[in-house]
CSV table of C-alpha atoms and ligand atoms in Angstrom, one decimal:
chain,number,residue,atom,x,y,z
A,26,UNK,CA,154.9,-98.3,-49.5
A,27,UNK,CA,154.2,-101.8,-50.0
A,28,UNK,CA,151.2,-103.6,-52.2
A,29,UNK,CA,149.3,-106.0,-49.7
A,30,UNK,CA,150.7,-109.7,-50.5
A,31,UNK,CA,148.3,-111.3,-53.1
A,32,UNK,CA,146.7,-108.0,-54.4
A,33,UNK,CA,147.4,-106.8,-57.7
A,34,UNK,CA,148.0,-103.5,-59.2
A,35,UNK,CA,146.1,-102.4,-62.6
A,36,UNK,CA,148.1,-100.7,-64.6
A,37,UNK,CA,146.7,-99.4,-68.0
A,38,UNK,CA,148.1,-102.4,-69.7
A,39,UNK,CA,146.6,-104.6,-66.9
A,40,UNK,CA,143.5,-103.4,-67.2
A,41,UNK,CA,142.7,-103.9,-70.7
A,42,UNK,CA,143.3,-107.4,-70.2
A,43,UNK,CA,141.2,-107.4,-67.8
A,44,UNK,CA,138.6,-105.2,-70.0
A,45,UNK,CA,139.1,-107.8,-72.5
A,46,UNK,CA,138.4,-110.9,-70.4
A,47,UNK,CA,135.4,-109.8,-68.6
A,48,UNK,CA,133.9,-108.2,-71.9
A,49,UNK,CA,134.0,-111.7,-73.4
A,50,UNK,CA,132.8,-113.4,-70.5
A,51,UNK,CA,129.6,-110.5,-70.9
A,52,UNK,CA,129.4,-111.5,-74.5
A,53,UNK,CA,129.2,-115.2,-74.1
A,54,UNK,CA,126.8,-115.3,-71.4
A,55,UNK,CA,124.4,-113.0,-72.7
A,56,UNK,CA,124.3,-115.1,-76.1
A,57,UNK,CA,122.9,-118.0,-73.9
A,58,UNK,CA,120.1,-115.4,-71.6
A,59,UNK,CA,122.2,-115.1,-69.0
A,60,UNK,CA,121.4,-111.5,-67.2
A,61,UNK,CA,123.9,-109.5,-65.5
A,62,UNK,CA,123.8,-108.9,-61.4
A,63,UNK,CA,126.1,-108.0,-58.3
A,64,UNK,CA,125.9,-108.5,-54.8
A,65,UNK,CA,127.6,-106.6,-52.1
A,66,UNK,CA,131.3,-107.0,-51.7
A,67,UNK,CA,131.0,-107.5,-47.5
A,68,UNK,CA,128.8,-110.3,-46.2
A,69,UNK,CA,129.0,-111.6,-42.7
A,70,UNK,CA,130.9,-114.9,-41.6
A,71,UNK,CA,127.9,-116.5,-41.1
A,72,UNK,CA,126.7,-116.8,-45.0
A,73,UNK,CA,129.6,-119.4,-45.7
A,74,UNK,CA,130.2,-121.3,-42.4
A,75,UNK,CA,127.2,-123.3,-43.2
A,76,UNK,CA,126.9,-123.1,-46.5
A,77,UNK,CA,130.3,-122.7,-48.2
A,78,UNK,CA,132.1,-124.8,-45.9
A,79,UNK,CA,135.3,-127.2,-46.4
A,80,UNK,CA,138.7,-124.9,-46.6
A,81,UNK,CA,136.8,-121.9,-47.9
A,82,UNK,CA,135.9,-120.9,-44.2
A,83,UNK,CA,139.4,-121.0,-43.0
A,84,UNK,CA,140.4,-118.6,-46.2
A,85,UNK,CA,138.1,-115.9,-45.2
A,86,UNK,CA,139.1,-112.3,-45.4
A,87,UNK,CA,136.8,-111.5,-42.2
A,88,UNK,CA,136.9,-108.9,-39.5
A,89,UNK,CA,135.0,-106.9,-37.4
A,90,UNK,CA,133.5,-104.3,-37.9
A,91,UNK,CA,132.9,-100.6,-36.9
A,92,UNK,CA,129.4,-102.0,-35.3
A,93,UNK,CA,130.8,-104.9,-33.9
A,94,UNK,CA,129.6,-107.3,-36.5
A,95,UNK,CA,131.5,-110.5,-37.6
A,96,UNK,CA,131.9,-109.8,-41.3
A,97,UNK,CA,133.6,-110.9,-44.6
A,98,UNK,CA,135.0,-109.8,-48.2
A,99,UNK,CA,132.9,-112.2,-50.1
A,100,UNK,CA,135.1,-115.4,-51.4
A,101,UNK,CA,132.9,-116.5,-53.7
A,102,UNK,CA,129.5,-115.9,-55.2
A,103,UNK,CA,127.2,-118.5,-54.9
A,104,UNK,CA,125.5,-118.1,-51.3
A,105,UNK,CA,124.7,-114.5,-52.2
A,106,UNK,CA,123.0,-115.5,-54.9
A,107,UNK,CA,121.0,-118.0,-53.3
A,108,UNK,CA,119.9,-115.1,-50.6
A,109,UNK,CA,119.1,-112.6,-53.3
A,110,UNK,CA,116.7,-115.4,-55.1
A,111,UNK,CA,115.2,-116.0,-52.0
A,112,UNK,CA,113.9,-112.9,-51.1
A,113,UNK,CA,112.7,-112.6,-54.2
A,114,UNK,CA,112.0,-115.5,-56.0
A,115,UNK,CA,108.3,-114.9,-57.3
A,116,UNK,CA,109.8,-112.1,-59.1
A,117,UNK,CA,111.4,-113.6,-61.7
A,118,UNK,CA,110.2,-116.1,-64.2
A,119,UNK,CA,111.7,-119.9,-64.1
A,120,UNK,CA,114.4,-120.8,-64.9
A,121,UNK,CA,116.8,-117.8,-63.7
A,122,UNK,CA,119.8,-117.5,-65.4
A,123,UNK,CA,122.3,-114.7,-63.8
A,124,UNK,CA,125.7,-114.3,-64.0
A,125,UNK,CA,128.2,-112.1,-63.1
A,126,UNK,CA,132.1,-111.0,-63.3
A,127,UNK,CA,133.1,-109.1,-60.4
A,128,UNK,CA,136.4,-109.3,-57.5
A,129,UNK,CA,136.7,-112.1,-54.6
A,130,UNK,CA,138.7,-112.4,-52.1
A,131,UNK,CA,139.9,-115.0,-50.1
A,132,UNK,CA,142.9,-115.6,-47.7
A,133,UNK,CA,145.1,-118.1,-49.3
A,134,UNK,CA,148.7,-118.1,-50.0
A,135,UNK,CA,150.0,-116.3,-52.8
A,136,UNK,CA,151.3,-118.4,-55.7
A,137,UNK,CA,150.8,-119.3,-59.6
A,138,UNK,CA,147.4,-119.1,-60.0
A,139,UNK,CA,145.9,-118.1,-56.7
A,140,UNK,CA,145.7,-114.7,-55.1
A,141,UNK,CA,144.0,-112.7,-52.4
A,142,UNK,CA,141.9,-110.8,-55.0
A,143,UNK,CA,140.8,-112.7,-58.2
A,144,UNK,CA,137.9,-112.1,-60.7
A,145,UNK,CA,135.7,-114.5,-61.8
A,146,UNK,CA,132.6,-115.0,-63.4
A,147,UNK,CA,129.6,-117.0,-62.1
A,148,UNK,CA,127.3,-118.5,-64.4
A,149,UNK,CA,123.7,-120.1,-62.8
A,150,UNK,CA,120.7,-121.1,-63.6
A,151,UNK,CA,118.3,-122.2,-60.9
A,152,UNK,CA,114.6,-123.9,-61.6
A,153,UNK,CA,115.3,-126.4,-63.8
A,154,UNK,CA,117.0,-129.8,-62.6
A,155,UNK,CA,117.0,-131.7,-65.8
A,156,UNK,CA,120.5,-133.2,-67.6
A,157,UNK,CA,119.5,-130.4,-70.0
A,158,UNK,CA,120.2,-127.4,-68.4
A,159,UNK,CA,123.4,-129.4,-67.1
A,160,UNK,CA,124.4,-129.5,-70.6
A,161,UNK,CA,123.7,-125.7,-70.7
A,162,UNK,CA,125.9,-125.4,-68.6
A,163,UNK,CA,128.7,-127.3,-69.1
A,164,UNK,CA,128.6,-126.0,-73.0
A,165,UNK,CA,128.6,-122.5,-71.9
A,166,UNK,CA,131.6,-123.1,-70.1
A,167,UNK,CA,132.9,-124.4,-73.2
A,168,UNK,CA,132.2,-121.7,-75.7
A,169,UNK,CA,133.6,-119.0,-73.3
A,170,UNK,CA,136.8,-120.6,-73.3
A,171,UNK,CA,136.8,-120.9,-77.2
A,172,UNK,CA,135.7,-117.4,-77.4
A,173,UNK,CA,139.2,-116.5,-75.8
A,174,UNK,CA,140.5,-119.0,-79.1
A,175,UNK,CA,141.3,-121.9,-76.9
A,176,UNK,CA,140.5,-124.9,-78.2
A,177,UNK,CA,139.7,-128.6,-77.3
A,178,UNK,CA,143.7,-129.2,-77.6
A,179,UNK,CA,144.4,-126.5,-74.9
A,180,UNK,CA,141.4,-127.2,-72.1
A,181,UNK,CA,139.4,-130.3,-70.9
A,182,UNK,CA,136.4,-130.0,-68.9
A,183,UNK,CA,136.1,-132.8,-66.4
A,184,UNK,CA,133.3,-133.9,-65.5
A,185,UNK,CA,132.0,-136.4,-62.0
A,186,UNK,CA,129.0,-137.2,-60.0
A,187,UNK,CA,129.0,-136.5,-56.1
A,188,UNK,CA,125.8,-139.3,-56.3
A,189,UNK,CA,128.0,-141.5,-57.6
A,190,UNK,CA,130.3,-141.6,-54.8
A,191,UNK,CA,127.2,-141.2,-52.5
A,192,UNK,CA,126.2,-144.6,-53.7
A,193,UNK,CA,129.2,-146.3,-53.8
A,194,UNK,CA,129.6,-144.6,-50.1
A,195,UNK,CA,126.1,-146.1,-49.3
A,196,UNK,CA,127.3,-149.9,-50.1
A,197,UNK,CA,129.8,-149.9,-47.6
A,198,UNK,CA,127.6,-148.9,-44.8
A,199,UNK,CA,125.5,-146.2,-43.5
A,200,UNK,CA,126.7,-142.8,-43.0
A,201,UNK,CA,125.5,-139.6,-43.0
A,202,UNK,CA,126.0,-136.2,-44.8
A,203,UNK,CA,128.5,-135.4,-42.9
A,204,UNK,CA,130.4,-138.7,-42.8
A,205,UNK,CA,130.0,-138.0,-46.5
A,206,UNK,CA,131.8,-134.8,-47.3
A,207,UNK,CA,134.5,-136.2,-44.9
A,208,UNK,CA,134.9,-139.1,-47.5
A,209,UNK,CA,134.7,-136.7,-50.6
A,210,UNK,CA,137.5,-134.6,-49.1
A,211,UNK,CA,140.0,-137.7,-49.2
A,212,UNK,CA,138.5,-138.3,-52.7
A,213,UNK,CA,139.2,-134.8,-53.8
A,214,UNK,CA,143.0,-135.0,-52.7
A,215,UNK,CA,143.6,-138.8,-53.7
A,216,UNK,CA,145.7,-137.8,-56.5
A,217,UNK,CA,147.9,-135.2,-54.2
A,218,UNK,CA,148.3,-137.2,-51.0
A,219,UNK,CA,150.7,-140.6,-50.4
A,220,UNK,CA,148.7,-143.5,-50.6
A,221,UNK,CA,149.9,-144.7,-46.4
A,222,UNK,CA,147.9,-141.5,-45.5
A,223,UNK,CA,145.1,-142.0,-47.9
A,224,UNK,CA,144.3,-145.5,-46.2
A,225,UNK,CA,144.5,-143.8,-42.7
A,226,UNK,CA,141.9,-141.7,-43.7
A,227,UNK,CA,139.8,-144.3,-45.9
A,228,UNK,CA,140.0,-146.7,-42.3
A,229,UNK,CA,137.4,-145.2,-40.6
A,230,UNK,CA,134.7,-146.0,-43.1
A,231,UNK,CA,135.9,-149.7,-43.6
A,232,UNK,CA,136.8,-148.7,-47.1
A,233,UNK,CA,140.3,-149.7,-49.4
A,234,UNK,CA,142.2,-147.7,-50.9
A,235,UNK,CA,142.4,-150.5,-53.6
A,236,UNK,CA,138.0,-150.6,-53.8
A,237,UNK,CA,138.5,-146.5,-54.0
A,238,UNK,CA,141.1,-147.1,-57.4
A,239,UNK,CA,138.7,-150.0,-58.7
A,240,UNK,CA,135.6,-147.7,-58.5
A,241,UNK,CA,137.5,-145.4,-60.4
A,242,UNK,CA,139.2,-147.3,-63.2
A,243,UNK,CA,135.8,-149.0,-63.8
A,244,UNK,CA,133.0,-146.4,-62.9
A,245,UNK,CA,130.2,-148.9,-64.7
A,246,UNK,CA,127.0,-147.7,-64.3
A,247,UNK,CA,127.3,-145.5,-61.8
A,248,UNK,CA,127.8,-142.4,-63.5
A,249,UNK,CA,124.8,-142.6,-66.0
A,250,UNK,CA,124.2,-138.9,-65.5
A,251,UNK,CA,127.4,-137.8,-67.2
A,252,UNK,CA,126.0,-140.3,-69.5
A,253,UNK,CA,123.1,-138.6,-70.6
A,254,UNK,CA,125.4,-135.6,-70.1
A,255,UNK,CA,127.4,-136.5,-72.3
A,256,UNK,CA,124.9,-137.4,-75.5
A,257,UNK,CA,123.8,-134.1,-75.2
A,258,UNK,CA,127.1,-132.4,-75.7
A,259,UNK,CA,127.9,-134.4,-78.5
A,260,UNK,CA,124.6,-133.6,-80.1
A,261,UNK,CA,126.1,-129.6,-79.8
A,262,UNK,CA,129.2,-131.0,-81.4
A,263,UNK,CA,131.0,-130.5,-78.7
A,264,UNK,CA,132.7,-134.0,-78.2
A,265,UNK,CA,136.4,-134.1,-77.3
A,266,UNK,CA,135.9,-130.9,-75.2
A,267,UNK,CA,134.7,-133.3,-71.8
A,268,UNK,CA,135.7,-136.4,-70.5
A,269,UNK,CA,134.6,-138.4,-67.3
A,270,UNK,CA,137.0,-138.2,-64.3
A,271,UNK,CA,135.5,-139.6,-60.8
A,272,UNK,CA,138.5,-137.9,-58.9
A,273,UNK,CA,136.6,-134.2,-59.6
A,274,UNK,CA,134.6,-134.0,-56.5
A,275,UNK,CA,134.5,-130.3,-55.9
A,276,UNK,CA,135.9,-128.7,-52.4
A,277,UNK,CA,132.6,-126.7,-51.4
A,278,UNK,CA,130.0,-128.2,-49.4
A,279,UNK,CA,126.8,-127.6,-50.7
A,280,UNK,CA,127.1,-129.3,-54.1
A,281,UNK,CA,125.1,-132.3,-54.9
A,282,UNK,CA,124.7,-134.2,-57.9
A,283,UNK,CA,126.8,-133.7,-61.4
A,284,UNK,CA,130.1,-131.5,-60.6
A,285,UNK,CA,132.8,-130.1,-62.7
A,286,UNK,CA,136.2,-128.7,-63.7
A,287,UNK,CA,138.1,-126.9,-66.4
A,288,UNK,CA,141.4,-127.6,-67.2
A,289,UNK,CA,144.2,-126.9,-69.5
A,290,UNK,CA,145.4,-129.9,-71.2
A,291,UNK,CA,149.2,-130.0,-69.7
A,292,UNK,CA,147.4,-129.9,-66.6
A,293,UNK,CA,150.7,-127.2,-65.5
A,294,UNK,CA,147.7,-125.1,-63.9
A,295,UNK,CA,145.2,-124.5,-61.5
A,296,UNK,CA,141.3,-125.5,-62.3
A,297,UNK,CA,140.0,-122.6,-64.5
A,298,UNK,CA,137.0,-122.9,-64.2
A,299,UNK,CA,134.4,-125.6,-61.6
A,300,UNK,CA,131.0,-126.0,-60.6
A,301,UNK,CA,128.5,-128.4,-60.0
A,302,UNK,CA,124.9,-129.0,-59.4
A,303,UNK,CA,123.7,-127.3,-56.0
A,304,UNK,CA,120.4,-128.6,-55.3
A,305,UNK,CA,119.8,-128.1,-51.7
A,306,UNK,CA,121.4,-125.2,-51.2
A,307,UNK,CA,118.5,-123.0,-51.7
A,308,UNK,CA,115.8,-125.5,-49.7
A,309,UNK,CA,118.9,-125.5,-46.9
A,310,UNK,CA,118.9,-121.4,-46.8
A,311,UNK,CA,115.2,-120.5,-47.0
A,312,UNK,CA,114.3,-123.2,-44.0
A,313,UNK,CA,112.3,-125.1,-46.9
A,314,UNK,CA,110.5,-121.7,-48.6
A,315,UNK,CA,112.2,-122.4,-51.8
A,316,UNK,CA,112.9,-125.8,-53.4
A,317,UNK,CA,114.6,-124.6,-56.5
A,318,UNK,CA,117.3,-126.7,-57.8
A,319,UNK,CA,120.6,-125.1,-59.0
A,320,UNK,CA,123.5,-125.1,-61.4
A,321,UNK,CA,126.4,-123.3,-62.2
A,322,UNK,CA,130.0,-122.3,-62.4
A,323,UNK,CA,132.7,-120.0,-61.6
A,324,UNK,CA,135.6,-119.1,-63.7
A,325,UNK,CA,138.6,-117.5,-62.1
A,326,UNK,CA,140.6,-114.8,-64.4
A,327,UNK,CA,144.1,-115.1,-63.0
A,328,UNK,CA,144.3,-118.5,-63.9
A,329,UNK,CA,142.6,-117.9,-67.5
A,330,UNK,CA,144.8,-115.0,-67.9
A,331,UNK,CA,148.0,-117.4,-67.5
A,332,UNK,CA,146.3,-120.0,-70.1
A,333,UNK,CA,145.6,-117.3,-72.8
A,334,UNK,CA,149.0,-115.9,-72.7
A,335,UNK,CA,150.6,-119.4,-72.8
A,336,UNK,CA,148.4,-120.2,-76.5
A,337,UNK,CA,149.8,-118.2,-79.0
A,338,UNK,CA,146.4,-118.2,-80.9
A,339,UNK,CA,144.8,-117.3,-77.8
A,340,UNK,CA,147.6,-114.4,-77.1
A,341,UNK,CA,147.1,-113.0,-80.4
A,342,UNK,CA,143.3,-111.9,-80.3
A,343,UNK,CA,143.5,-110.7,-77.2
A,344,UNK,CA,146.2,-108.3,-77.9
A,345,UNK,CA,144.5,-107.7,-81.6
A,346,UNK,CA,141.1,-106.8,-79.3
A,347,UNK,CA,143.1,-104.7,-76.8
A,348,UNK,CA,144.7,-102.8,-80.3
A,349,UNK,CA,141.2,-102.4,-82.1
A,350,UNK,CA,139.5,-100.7,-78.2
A,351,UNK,CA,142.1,-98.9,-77.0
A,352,UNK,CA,143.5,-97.3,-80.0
A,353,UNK,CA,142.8,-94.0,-81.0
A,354,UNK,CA,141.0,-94.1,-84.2
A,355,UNK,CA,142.5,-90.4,-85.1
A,356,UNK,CA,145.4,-88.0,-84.2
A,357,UNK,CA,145.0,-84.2,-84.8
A,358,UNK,CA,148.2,-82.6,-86.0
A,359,UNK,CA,148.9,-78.8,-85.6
A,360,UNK,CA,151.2,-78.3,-88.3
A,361,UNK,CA,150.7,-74.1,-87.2
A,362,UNK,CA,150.0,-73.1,-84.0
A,363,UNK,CA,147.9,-70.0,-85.5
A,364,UNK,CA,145.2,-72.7,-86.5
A,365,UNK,CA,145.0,-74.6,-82.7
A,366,UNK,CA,141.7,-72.7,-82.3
A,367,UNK,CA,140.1,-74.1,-86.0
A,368,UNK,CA,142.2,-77.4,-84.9
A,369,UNK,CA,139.9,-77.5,-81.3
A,370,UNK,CA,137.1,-77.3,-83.2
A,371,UNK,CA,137.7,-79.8,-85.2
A,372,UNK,CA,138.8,-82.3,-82.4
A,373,UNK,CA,135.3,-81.5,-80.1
A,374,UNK,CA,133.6,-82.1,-83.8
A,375,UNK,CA,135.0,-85.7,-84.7
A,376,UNK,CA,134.7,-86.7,-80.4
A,377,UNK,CA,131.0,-85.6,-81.0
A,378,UNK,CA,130.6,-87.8,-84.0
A,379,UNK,CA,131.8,-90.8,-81.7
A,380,UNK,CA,135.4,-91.0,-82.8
A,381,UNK,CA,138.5,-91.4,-80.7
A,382,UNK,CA,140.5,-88.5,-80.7
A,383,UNK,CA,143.4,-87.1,-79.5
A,384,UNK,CA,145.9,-84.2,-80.0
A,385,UNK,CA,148.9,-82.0,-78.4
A,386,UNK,CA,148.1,-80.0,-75.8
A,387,UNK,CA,150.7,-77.4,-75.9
A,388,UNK,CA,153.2,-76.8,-79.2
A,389,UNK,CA,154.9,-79.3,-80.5
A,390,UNK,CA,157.4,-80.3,-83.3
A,391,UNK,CA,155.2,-82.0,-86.0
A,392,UNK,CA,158.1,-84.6,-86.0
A,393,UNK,CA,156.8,-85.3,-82.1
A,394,UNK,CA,153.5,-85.1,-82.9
A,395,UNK,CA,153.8,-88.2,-85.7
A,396,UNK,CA,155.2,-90.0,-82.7
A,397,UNK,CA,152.8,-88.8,-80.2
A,398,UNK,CA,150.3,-90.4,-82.9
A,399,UNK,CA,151.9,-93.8,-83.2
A,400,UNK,CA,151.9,-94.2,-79.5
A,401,UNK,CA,148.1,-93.9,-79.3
A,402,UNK,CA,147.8,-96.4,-82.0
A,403,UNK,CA,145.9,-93.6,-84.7
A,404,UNK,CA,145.2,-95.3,-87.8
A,405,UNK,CA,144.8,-92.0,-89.1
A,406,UNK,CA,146.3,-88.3,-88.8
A,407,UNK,CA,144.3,-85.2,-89.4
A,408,UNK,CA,147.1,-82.2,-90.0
A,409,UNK,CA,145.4,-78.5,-89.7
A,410,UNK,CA,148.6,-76.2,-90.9
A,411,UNK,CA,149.1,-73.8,-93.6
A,412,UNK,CA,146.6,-75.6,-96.2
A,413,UNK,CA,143.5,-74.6,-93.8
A,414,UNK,CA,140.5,-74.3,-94.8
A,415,UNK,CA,141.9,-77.8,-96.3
A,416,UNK,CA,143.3,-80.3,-94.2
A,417,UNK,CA,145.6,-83.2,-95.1
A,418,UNK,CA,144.2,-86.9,-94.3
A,419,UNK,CA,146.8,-89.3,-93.5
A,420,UNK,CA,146.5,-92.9,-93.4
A,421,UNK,CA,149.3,-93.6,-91.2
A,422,UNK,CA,149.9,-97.5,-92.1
A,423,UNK,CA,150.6,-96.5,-95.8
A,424,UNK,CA,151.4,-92.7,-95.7
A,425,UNK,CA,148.8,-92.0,-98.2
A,426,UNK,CA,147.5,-88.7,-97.8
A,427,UNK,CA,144.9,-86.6,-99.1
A,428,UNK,CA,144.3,-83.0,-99.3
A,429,UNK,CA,140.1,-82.5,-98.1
A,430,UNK,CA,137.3,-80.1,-96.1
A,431,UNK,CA,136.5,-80.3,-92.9
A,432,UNK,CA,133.0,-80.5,-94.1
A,433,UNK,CA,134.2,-83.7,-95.9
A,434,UNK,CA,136.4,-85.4,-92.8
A,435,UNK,CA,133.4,-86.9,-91.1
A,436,UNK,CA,132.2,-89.1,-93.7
A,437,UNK,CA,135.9,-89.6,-95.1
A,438,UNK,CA,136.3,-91.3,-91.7
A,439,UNK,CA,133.0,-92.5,-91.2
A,440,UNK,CA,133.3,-94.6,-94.5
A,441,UNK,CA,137.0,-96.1,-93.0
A,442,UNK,CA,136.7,-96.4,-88.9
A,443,UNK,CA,133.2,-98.2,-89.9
A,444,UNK,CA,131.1,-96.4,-87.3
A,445,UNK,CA,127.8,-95.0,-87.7
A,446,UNK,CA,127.4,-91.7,-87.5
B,5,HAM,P1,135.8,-122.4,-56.9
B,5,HAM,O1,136.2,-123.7,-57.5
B,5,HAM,O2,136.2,-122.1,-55.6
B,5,HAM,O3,134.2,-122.3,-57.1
B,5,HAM,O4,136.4,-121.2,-57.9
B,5,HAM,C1,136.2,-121.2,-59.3
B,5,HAM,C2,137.5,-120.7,-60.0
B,5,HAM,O5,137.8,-119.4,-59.5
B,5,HAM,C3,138.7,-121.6,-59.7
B,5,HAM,O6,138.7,-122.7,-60.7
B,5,HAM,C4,139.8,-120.6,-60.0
B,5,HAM,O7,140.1,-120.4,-61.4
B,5,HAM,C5,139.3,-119.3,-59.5
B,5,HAM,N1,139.8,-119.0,-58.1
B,5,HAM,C6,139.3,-119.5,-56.9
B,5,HAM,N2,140.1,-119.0,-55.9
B,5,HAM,C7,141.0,-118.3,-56.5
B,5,HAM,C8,142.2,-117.5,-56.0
B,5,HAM,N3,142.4,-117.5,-54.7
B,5,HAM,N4,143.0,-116.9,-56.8
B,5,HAM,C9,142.7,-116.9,-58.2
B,5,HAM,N5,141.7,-117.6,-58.7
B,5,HAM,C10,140.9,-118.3,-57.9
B,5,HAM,C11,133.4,-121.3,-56.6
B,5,HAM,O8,133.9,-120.2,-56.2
B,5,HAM,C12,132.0,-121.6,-56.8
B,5,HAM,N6,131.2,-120.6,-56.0
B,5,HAM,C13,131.6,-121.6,-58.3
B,5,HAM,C14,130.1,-121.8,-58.5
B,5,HAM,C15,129.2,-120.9,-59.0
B,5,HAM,N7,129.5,-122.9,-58.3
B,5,HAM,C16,128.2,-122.8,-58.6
B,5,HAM,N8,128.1,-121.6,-59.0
């Protein structure tokens, strides 16, 4: 039996990485307000043909269903959230910041970096339209990636303005939203596509390639948002981690003003991580109810999971995070099998107190058991043999050992695994 193309498999291993990623994505967004929600994983079609639009619709995982209804495993986050606002906007005090971390799924082509089920987070904060909460933003993308211990050396965050092109769109002529997101689309793949077939496209709207690469090289005055932008995030200290790039125009149709995306520095992968200002997207949905603007992000975690393991530093604390979690903190040994039932005590005694415990099931050479407690990563083994009502402590790193009470084993290990009991 075959895994579906694109779809991954957790395996123990697997998932702590996973554990670990979305842990510190909780962690990070919660130390700037951000509050935790979900949506449901099925939407129908509808929800994205207007609003997500661009290739998104074509990469849908839709179907019908049981009740005849056109429906979809959500691709992406963002028009749920601007329905769940909507129907209950007055609820919550201005400005909302929500984010979540759950699965997405979208009909693309299996390769590095893009699968048929990913993770990502969403970050967004919607009531507030000012260059300040873009700055929010954009630094809390930041700090999560050097939360993982990446640093400016490893990622860039590139930063655009979809008004910019608007206006440089507008001095050619007069076209419409539409005629506009055709014209970002040839923007977004300018660097991909031969310059012969970006000049077919660029004819219709009476426009140069070579006016396109000016603009670029010399964006002026145009961009003065990333300007402000930009003395904000320098103000956090945060300069070096950003830099202005006019060919970031963002593949989704509802963004508006300020858009971005995360990179790693040998630019060898996918985006990690893009957003962008949506500011119409909830006035478009609620037929004019609701004028919030918006803002936010979503950071994918195949292609973060690829950057971590390719910076050592990076490697290193998640596999010293996975170690410290998933390790048990104590391994019970039965040195004689006579003593399993003072042993079982002891083991539902320490798991009441909080600790991580573990032990042999049936009877075991105490040779097997020393490597039964290695595998689970024990920093300590408790042996119940011969010496009960004593028990020997071992500290498995140095092979000290001690001779104490059970009475005494709970604050002995208290005082060491550093919990509170
Ligand atoms: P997006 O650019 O489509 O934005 O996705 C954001 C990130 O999710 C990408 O940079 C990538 O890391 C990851 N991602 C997307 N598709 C896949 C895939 N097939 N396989 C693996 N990873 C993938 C959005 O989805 C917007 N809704 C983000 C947003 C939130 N904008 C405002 N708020």
């Amino acid at each position: 039996m075959q895994l579906l193309p694109g779809f991954r498999d957790f395996y123990p291993e697997d998932c702590a990485r996973r554990n670990y990623i979305v842990a510190t994505w909780r962690e990070v967004a919660r130390r700037y307000g951000f509050v935790e929600f979900d949506g449901p994983m099925l939407e129908t079609v509808e929800l994205y043909k207007k609003k997500s639009g661009g290739e998104l619709v074509g990469q849908l995982f839709d179907f019908t269903d049981k009740g005849g209804r056109h429906v979809t495993l959500r691709p992406e986050m963002t028009p749920t959230l601007a329905r769940m606002v909507i129907a209950r906007e007055r609820d919550y005090k201005k400005p909302i910041k929500w984010f979540c971390a759950p699965q997405f799924f979208r009909y693309e082509k299996q390769q590095k970096g893009r699968l048929r089920e990913f993770g990502q987070l969403n970050c967004d904060l919607l009531g507030e339209s000012s260059v300040a909460a873009d700055a929010e933003m954009v630094a809390l993308a930041i700090d999560m990636l050097r939360e993982f211990g990446l640093s400016g050396d490893d990622f860039v965050v590139r930063v655009s303005d979809r008004d910019a092109w608007k206006a440089f769109l507008d001095a050619h002529g007069s076209f419409d939203e539409a005629a506009l997101g055709s014209f970002l689309q040839i923007i977004d793949k300018i660097e991909r596509d031969r310059p012969e077939a970006v000049e077919a496209k660029l004819a219709p709207f009476g426009i140069s390639l070579e006016a396109v690469r000016a603009f670029i090289a010399d964006p002026g005055t145009h961009f003065e948002r990333f300007n402000s932008l930009a003395a904000e995030l320098d103000a956090r200290g945060l300069k070096g981690y950003y830099q202005l790039d006019p060919t970031i125009v963002r593949g989704l149709a509802y963004y508006t003003g300020l858009v971005f995306e995360v990179f790693d520095r040998k630019k060898t992968l996918r985006a990690v991580a893009g957003g962008g200002r949506y500011d119409n997207l909830m006035n478009a949905m609620s037929d004019g109810k609701s004028t919030l603007p918006a803002i936010g992000f979503g950071m994918g975690d195949v292609v973060l999971s690829e950057l971590i393991e390719a910076i050592p530093v990076a490697a290193q604390k998640m596999k010293a995070w996975i170690a410290q979690r998933h390790a048990a903190d104590v391994y019970v040994v039965i040195a004689n099998d006579a003593r399993r039932i003072d042993a079982l005590g002891l083991v539902q005694q320490l798991r009441g107190l909080g600790f991580r415990v573990d032990y042999p099931l049936s009877s075991v050479k105490v040779g097997k058991q020393f490597q039964s407690a290695e595998q689970a990563g024990a920093r300590f083994a408790v042996v119940v043999g011969d010496e009960w009502p004593q028990l020997k402590l071992k500290t498995l790193a140095t092979r000290e050992e001690a001779l104490i009470s059970p009475d005494e084993l709970p604050a002995r290990l208290t005082s060491v695994v550093h919990k509170t009991v």
